[in-house]
Amino acid sequence: WAHEGLRLFNDRLVTQEEHDWCDAAINEVARQHFPSVDLDTALQRPILFSSWMSKFYESVDREELRNHVQARLKVFNEEELDVQLVVFDEVLDHVLRIDRVLRQPLGHLLLVGESGAGKTVLSRFVSWTNNLSVFQIKISRKYTIESFNADLRTVCKRAGCDGERICFIFDESNVLSSAFLENMNALLASGEVPGLFEGDEYAALMNECRAMATREGKIVDTEEELYRLFTKNVQNNLHVVFTMNPASMEFENRAATSP
């Protein structure tokens, strides 16, 4: 419970003062409800939980975890992305936080840090570890909101019709207009973007959804039920990682308009 409390509350805080307050609050709750327990031992930091080294989500030793991550990184460098990472303590903390979220339905992440801090690389590594496909948009001078919507249709069909588990890594530098964020907000809130599939696109989507329902052995009578099944699959299979740089001029404005 202490670990979950740290993940639910501490991970959303920003300053060291706030982190210290959260640690103290969890310790105080433990003292109130478990007066006979040696809390210095039971709640010794860091509290690390993972299922990487066994079939169970359980407490793990930091050095054993470090050795496991270094071994997996070696394979990752050979198969996916040749980047040399130093596995210091904060890297272990971050990969476990990312892993916990990506394993959950409706699990999405907002990662805030300086450019080059490793937000994207660590997200790609954890996605690879969990057999998630990574999707990133490719910005060019000709990229527009129509291009973005086309990419959203592609990734939604892969997650909703094909059942592909996807990590969509979306950096704030990709936000070329406020419409990009509006569509992402809608996708995160309900698993759909209003108006994304219309006309021929909607008809083609329904055909793919019928094929998907047949594969899964589900009997669906109406297009409304098909579309609900599609959006449910999108929510379960698509994980969005939004990365931001606090040094960006737009950081405060975007944080306020799209909380």
mmCIF file of N, CA and C in Angstrom, residues 93-179:
data_model
loop_
_atom_site.group_PDB
_atom_site.id
_atom_site.type_symbol
_atom_site.label_atom_id
_atom_site.label_comp_id
_atom_site.label_asym_id
_atom_site.label_seq_id
_atom_site.Cartn_x
_atom_site.Cartn_y
_atom_site.Cartn_z
ATOM 1 N N ASP A 93 14.186 4.017 -10.899
ATOM 2 C CA ASP A 93 12.912 4.534 -10.397
ATOM 3 C C ASP A 93 11.969 4.864 -11.556
ATOM 4 N N HIS A 94 12.501 5.538 -12.560
ATOM 5 C CA HIS A 94 11.658 5.998 -13.665
ATOM 6 C C HIS A 94 11.144 4.846 -14.522
ATOM 7 N N VAL A 95 11.992 3.850 -14.815
ATOM 8 C CA VAL A 95 11.516 2.759 -15.671
ATOM 9 C C VAL A 95 10.415 1.960 -14.971
ATOM 10 N N LEU A 96 10.494 1.826 -13.653
ATOM 11 C CA LEU A 96 9.435 1.111 -12.936
ATOM 12 C C LEU A 96 8.140 1.919 -12.912
ATOM 13 N N ARG A 97 8.257 3.229 -12.802
ATOM 14 C CA ARG A 97 7.058 4.071 -12.848
ATOM 15 C C ARG A 97 6.377 3.973 -14.211
ATOM 16 N N ILE A 98 7.181 4.060 -15.275
ATOM 17 C CA ILE A 98 6.630 3.959 -16.624
ATOM 18 C C ILE A 98 6.023 2.582 -16.839
ATOM 19 N N ASP A 99 6.716 1.540 -16.381
ATOM 20 C CA ASP A 99 6.237 0.168 -16.545
ATOM 21 C C ASP A 99 4.888 -0.030 -15.869
ATOM 22 N N ARG A 100 4.747 0.485 -14.668
ATOM 23 C CA ARG A 100 3.487 0.314 -13.924
ATOM 24 C C ARG A 100 2.313 0.926 -14.673
ATOM 25 N N VAL A 101 2.514 2.091 -15.265
ATOM 26 C CA VAL A 101 1.425 2.767 -15.973
ATOM 27 C C VAL A 101 1.089 2.053 -17.283
ATOM 28 N N LEU A 102 2.106 1.656 -18.038
ATOM 29 C CA LEU A 102 1.865 1.033 -19.343
ATOM 30 C C LEU A 102 1.222 -0.348 -19.205
ATOM 31 N N ARG A 103 1.300 -0.944 -18.044
ATOM 32 C CA ARG A 103 0.669 -2.247 -17.830
ATOM 33 C C ARG A 103 -0.825 -2.123 -17.516
ATOM 34 N N GLN A 104 -1.287 -0.922 -17.246
ATOM 35 C CA GLN A 104 -2.676 -0.724 -16.835
ATOM 36 C C GLN A 104 -3.542 -0.287 -18.016
ATOM 37 N N PRO A 105 -4.780 -0.816 -18.104
ATOM 38 C CA PRO A 105 -5.720 -0.257 -19.087
ATOM 39 C C PRO A 105 -5.924 1.233 -18.792
ATOM 40 N N LEU A 106 -6.046 2.025 -19.841
ATOM 41 C CA LEU A 106 -6.196 3.479 -19.699
ATOM 42 C C LEU A 106 -4.964 4.112 -19.056
ATOM 43 N N GLY A 107 -3.816 3.449 -19.167
ATOM 44 C CA GLY A 107 -2.604 3.982 -18.565
ATOM 45 C C GLY A 107 -1.894 4.945 -19.502
ATOM 46 N N HIS A 108 -1.823 6.211 -19.087
ATOM 47 C CA HIS A 108 -1.162 7.246 -19.891
ATOM 48 C C HIS A 108 -0.182 8.011 -19.011
ATOM 49 N N LEU A 109 0.808 8.620 -19.633
ATOM 50 C CA LEU A 109 1.865 9.294 -18.889
ATOM 51 C C LEU A 109 2.109 10.711 -19.394
ATOM 52 N N LEU A 110 2.385 11.612 -18.462
ATOM 53 C CA LEU A 110 2.908 12.936 -18.784
ATOM 54 C C LEU A 110 4.301 13.002 -18.184
ATOM 55 N N LEU A 111 5.322 13.056 -19.046
ATOM 56 C CA LEU A 111 6.706 13.111 -18.587
ATOM 57 C C LEU A 111 7.262 14.508 -18.841
ATOM 58 N N VAL A 112 7.722 15.142 -17.769
ATOM 59 C CA VAL A 112 8.231 16.512 -17.860
ATOM 60 C C VAL A 112 9.708 16.507 -17.482
ATOM 61 N N GLY A 113 10.540 17.022 -18.362
ATOM 62 C CA GLY A 113 11.967 17.087 -18.070
ATOM 63 C C GLY A 113 12.711 17.802 -19.177
ATOM 64 N N GLU A 114 13.937 18.170 -18.887
ATOM 65 C CA GLU A 114 14.750 18.878 -19.862
ATOM 66 C C GLU A 114 14.984 18.017 -21.102
ATOM 67 N N SER A 115 15.190 18.676 -22.232
ATOM 68 C CA SER A 115 15.486 17.965 -23.464
ATOM 69 C C SER A 115 16.761 17.142 -23.296
ATOM 70 N N GLY A 116 16.714 15.873 -23.727
ATOM 71 C CA GLY A 116 17.880 15.001 -23.593
ATOM 72 C C GLY A 116 17.948 14.259 -22.274
ATOM 73 N N ALA A 117 16.903 14.387 -21.437
ATOM 74 C CA ALA A 117 16.925 13.739 -20.120
ATOM 75 C C ALA A 117 16.631 12.245 -20.202
ATOM 76 N N GLY A 118 16.116 11.791 -21.359
ATOM 77 C CA GLY A 118 15.871 10.360 -21.525
ATOM 78 C C GLY A 118 14.416 9.957 -21.473
ATOM 79 N N LYS A 119 13.512 10.913 -21.564
ATOM 80 C CA LYS A 119 12.077 10.604 -21.471
ATOM 81 C C LYS A 119 11.643 9.643 -22.574
ATOM 82 N N THR A 120 12.014 9.952 -23.807
ATOM 83 C CA THR A 120 11.599 9.134 -24.950
ATOM 84 C C THR A 120 12.318 7.787 -24.960
ATOM 85 N N VAL A 121 13.611 7.793 -24.680
ATOM 86 C CA VAL A 121 14.390 6.544 -24.713
ATOM 87 C C VAL A 121 13.881 5.570 -23.666
ATOM 88 N N LEU A 122 13.637 6.046 -22.450
ATOM 89 C CA LEU A 122 13.146 5.156 -21.402
ATOM 90 C C LEU A 122 11.746 4.643 -21.722
ATOM 91 N N SER A 123 10.909 5.491 -22.320
ATOM 92 C CA SER A 123 9.562 5.045 -22.719
ATOM 93 C C SER A 123 9.655 3.969 -23.790
ATOM 94 N N ARG A 124 10.560 4.148 -24.744
ATOM 95 C CA ARG A 124 10.746 3.138 -25.788
ATOM 96 C C ARG A 124 11.278 1.836 -25.202
ATOM 97 N N PHE A 125 12.192 1.943 -24.257
ATOM 98 C CA PHE A 125 12.753 0.743 -23.638
ATOM 99 C C PHE A 125 11.682 -0.043 -22.889
ATOM 100 N N VAL A 126 10.875 0.637 -22.081
ATOM 101 C CA VAL A 126 9.833 -0.059 -21.314
ATOM 102 C C VAL A 126 8.766 -0.628 -22.248
ATOM 103 N N SER A 127 8.430 0.112 -23.315
ATOM 104 C CA SER A 127 7.468 -0.403 -24.301
ATOM 105 C C SER A 127 7.994 -1.682 -24.941
ATOM 106 N N TRP A 128 9.261 -1.666 -25.316
ATOM 107 C CA TRP A 128 9.882 -2.852 -25.913
ATOM 108 C C TRP A 128 9.878 -4.020 -24.937
ATOM 109 N N THR A 129 10.162 -3.750 -23.683
ATOM 110 C CA THR A 129 10.176 -4.791 -22.654
ATOM 111 C C THR A 129 8.797 -5.432 -22.509
ATOM 112 N N ASN A 130 7.740 -4.633 -22.669
ATOM 113 C CA ASN A 130 6.369 -5.116 -22.501
ATOM 114 C C ASN A 130 5.712 -5.512 -23.826
ATOM 115 N N ASN A 131 6.520 -5.624 -24.891
ATOM 116 C CA ASN A 131 6.008 -6.023 -26.213
ATOM 117 C C ASN A 131 4.953 -5.067 -26.758
ATOM 118 N N LEU A 132 5.137 -3.778 -26.501
ATOM 119 C CA LEU A 132 4.283 -2.754 -27.088
ATOM 120 C C LEU A 132 4.967 -2.176 -28.326
ATOM 121 N N SER A 133 4.183 -1.936 -29.366
ATOM 122 C CA SER A 133 4.705 -1.216 -30.525
ATOM 123 C C SER A 133 4.799 0.266 -30.186
ATOM 124 N N VAL A 134 5.817 0.920 -30.708
ATOM 125 C CA VAL A 134 5.989 2.354 -30.473
ATOM 126 C C VAL A 134 5.558 3.114 -31.714
ATOM 127 N N PHE A 135 4.725 4.149 -31.510
ATOM 128 C CA PHE A 135 4.261 4.983 -32.616
ATOM 129 C C PHE A 135 4.642 6.424 -32.329
ATOM 130 N N GLN A 136 5.280 7.076 -33.293
ATOM 131 C CA GLN A 136 5.610 8.494 -33.198
ATOM 132 C C GLN A 136 5.317 9.150 -34.544
ATOM 133 N N ILE A 137 4.757 10.340 -34.510
ATOM 134 C CA ILE A 137 4.456 11.023 -35.760
ATOM 135 C C ILE A 137 5.724 11.647 -36.316
ATOM 136 N N LYS A 138 5.755 11.801 -37.629
ATOM 137 C CA LYS A 138 6.922 12.355 -38.310
ATOM 138 C C LYS A 138 6.576 13.731 -38.859
ATOM 139 N N ILE A 139 7.070 14.736 -38.174
ATOM 140 C CA ILE A 139 6.751 16.118 -38.519
ATOM 141 C C ILE A 139 7.579 16.587 -39.717
ATOM 142 N N SER A 140 6.907 17.298 -40.612
ATOM 143 C CA SER A 140 7.586 17.952 -41.728
ATOM 144 C C SER A 140 6.909 19.305 -41.956
ATOM 145 N N ARG A 141 7.438 20.069 -42.895
ATOM 146 C CA ARG A 141 6.848 21.388 -43.169
ATOM 147 C C ARG A 141 5.443 21.273 -43.748
ATOM 148 N N LYS A 142 5.141 20.140 -44.360
ATOM 149 C CA LYS A 142 3.823 19.947 -44.962
ATOM 150 C C LYS A 142 2.842 19.243 -44.028
ATOM 151 N N TYR A 143 3.291 18.980 -42.791
ATOM 152 C CA TYR A 143 2.428 18.264 -41.846
ATOM 153 C C TYR A 143 1.349 19.208 -41.318
ATOM 154 N N THR A 144 0.084 18.790 -41.406
ATOM 155 C CA THR A 144 -1.049 19.619 -40.996
ATOM 156 C C THR A 144 -1.938 18.838 -40.038
ATOM 157 N N ILE A 145 -3.024 19.470 -39.606
ATOM 158 C CA ILE A 145 -3.986 18.787 -38.737
ATOM 159 C C ILE A 145 -4.626 17.615 -39.473
ATOM 160 N N GLU A 146 -4.773 17.727 -40.809
ATOM 161 C CA GLU A 146 -5.295 16.608 -41.589
ATOM 162 C C GLU A 146 -4.318 15.433 -41.565
ATOM 163 N N SER A 147 -3.033 15.729 -41.642
ATOM 164 C CA SER A 147 -2.006 14.682 -41.538
ATOM 165 C C SER A 147 -2.056 14.026 -40.163
ATOM 166 N N PHE A 148 -2.229 14.856 -39.136
ATOM 167 C CA PHE A 148 -2.297 14.340 -37.770
ATOM 168 C C PHE A 148 -3.513 13.435 -37.595
ATOM 169 N N ASN A 149 -4.657 13.870 -38.132
ATOM 170 C CA ASN A 149 -5.870 13.051 -38.027
ATOM 171 C C ASN A 149 -5.709 11.725 -38.769
ATOM 172 N N ALA A 150 -5.001 11.754 -39.906
ATOM 173 C CA ALA A 150 -4.738 10.518 -40.640
ATOM 174 C C ALA A 150 -3.883 9.573 -39.801
ATOM 175 N N ASP A 151 -2.881 10.125 -39.101
ATOM 176 C CA ASP A 151 -2.068 9.301 -38.211
ATOM 177 C C ASP A 151 -2.902 8.759 -37.054
ATOM 178 N N LEU A 152 -3.796 9.579 -36.507
ATOM 179 C CA LEU A 152 -4.663 9.125 -35.416
ATOM 180 C C LEU A 152 -5.575 7.993 -35.889
ATOM 181 N N ARG A 153 -6.105 8.108 -37.116
ATOM 182 C CA ARG A 153 -6.949 7.034 -37.643
ATOM 183 C C ARG A 153 -6.153 5.727 -37.742
ATOM 184 N N THR A 154 -4.927 5.848 -38.214
ATOM 185 C CA THR A 154 -4.082 4.662 -38.356
ATOM 186 C C THR A 154 -3.827 3.999 -37.013
ATOM 187 N N VAL A 155 -3.410 4.784 -36.025
ATOM 188 C CA VAL A 155 -3.056 4.203 -34.731
ATOM 189 C C VAL A 155 -4.294 3.678 -34.006
ATOM 190 N N CYS A 156 -5.442 4.351 -34.180
ATOM 191 C CA CYS A 156 -6.673 3.880 -33.535
ATOM 192 C C CYS A 156 -7.153 2.565 -34.144
ATOM 193 N N LYS A 157 -7.022 2.421 -35.466
ATOM 194 C CA LYS A 157 -7.429 1.165 -36.108
ATOM 195 C C LYS A 157 -6.492 0.024 -35.711
ATOM 196 N N ARG A 158 -5.221 0.327 -35.586
ATOM 197 C CA ARG A 158 -4.293 -0.713 -35.145
ATOM 198 C C ARG A 158 -4.625 -1.189 -33.729
ATOM 199 N N ALA A 159 -4.983 -0.242 -32.854
ATOM 200 C CA ALA A 159 -5.302 -0.609 -31.465
ATOM 201 C C ALA A 159 -6.719 -1.159 -31.330
ATOM 202 N N GLY A 160 -7.675 -0.558 -32.057
ATOM 203 C CA GLY A 160 -9.081 -0.909 -31.877
ATOM 204 C C GLY A 160 -9.555 -2.082 -32.701
ATOM 205 N N CYS A 161 -8.990 -2.263 -33.906
ATOM 206 C CA CYS A 161 -9.426 -3.350 -34.800
ATOM 207 C C CYS A 161 -8.459 -4.536 -34.798
ATOM 208 N N ASP A 162 -7.176 -4.244 -34.766
ATOM 209 C CA ASP A 162 -6.179 -5.316 -34.833
ATOM 210 C C ASP A 162 -5.764 -5.824 -33.457
ATOM 211 N N GLY A 163 -6.167 -5.089 -32.405
ATOM 212 C CA GLY A 163 -5.804 -5.505 -31.051
ATOM 213 C C GLY A 163 -4.332 -5.327 -30.733
ATOM 214 N N GLU A 164 -3.664 -4.443 -31.473
ATOM 215 C CA GLU A 164 -2.236 -4.214 -31.254
ATOM 216 C C GLU A 164 -2.026 -3.294 -30.058
ATOM 217 N N ARG A 165 -1.142 -3.677 -29.174
ATOM 218 C CA ARG A 165 -0.821 -2.852 -28.006
ATOM 219 C C ARG A 165 0.241 -1.832 -28.410
ATOM 220 N N ILE A 166 -0.106 -0.558 -28.257
ATOM 221 C CA ILE A 166 0.718 0.519 -28.811
ATOM 222 C C ILE A 166 1.026 1.566 -27.744
ATOM 223 N N CYS A 167 2.267 2.039 -27.758
ATOM 224 C CA CYS A 167 2.659 3.202 -26.967
ATOM 225 C C CYS A 167 2.866 4.366 -27.942
ATOM 226 N N PHE A 168 2.009 5.365 -27.842
ATOM 227 C CA PHE A 168 2.078 6.540 -28.701
ATOM 228 C C PHE A 168 2.863 7.619 -27.962
ATOM 229 N N ILE A 169 4.114 7.814 -28.375
ATOM 230 C CA ILE A 169 4.969 8.821 -27.741
ATOM 231 C C ILE A 169 4.806 10.136 -28.499
ATOM 232 N N PHE A 170 4.288 11.141 -27.791
ATOM 233 C CA PHE A 170 3.900 12.407 -28.420
ATOM 234 C C PHE A 170 4.606 13.546 -27.701
ATOM 235 N N ASP A 171 5.534 14.187 -28.384
ATOM 236 C CA ASP A 171 6.297 15.275 -27.783
ATOM 237 C C ASP A 171 5.621 16.610 -28.056
ATOM 238 N N GLU A 172 5.790 17.541 -27.127
ATOM 239 C CA GLU A 172 5.132 18.840 -27.290
ATOM 240 C C GLU A 172 5.637 19.591 -28.520
ATOM 241 N N SER A 173 6.833 19.260 -28.995
ATOM 242 C CA SER A 173 7.331 19.906 -30.205
ATOM 243 C C SER A 173 6.509 19.494 -31.428
ATOM 244 N N ASN A 174 5.753 18.400 -31.314
ATOM 245 C CA ASN A 174 4.877 17.955 -32.398
ATOM 246 C C ASN A 174 3.554 18.713 -32.434
ATOM 247 N N VAL A 175 3.289 19.513 -31.406
ATOM 248 C CA VAL A 175 2.020 20.244 -31.330
ATOM 249 C C VAL A 175 2.138 21.500 -32.175
ATOM 250 N N LEU A 176 1.689 21.404 -33.416
ATOM 251 C CA LEU A 176 1.815 22.539 -34.337
ATOM 252 C C LEU A 176 0.663 23.518 -34.221
ATOM 253 N N SER A 177 -0.440 23.076 -33.605
ATOM 254 C CA SER A 177 -1.569 23.986 -33.366
ATOM 255 C C SER A 177 -2.367 23.459 -32.187
ATOM 256 N N SER A 178 -3.252 24.305 -31.651
ATOM 257 C CA SER A 178 -4.061 23.895 -30.490
ATOM 258 C C SER A 178 -4.984 22.735 -30.832
ATOM 259 N N ALA A 179 -5.327 22.569 -32.122
ATOM 260 C CA ALA A 179 -6.210 21.476 -32.530
ATOM 261 C C ALA A 179 -5.571 20.116 -32.247
#
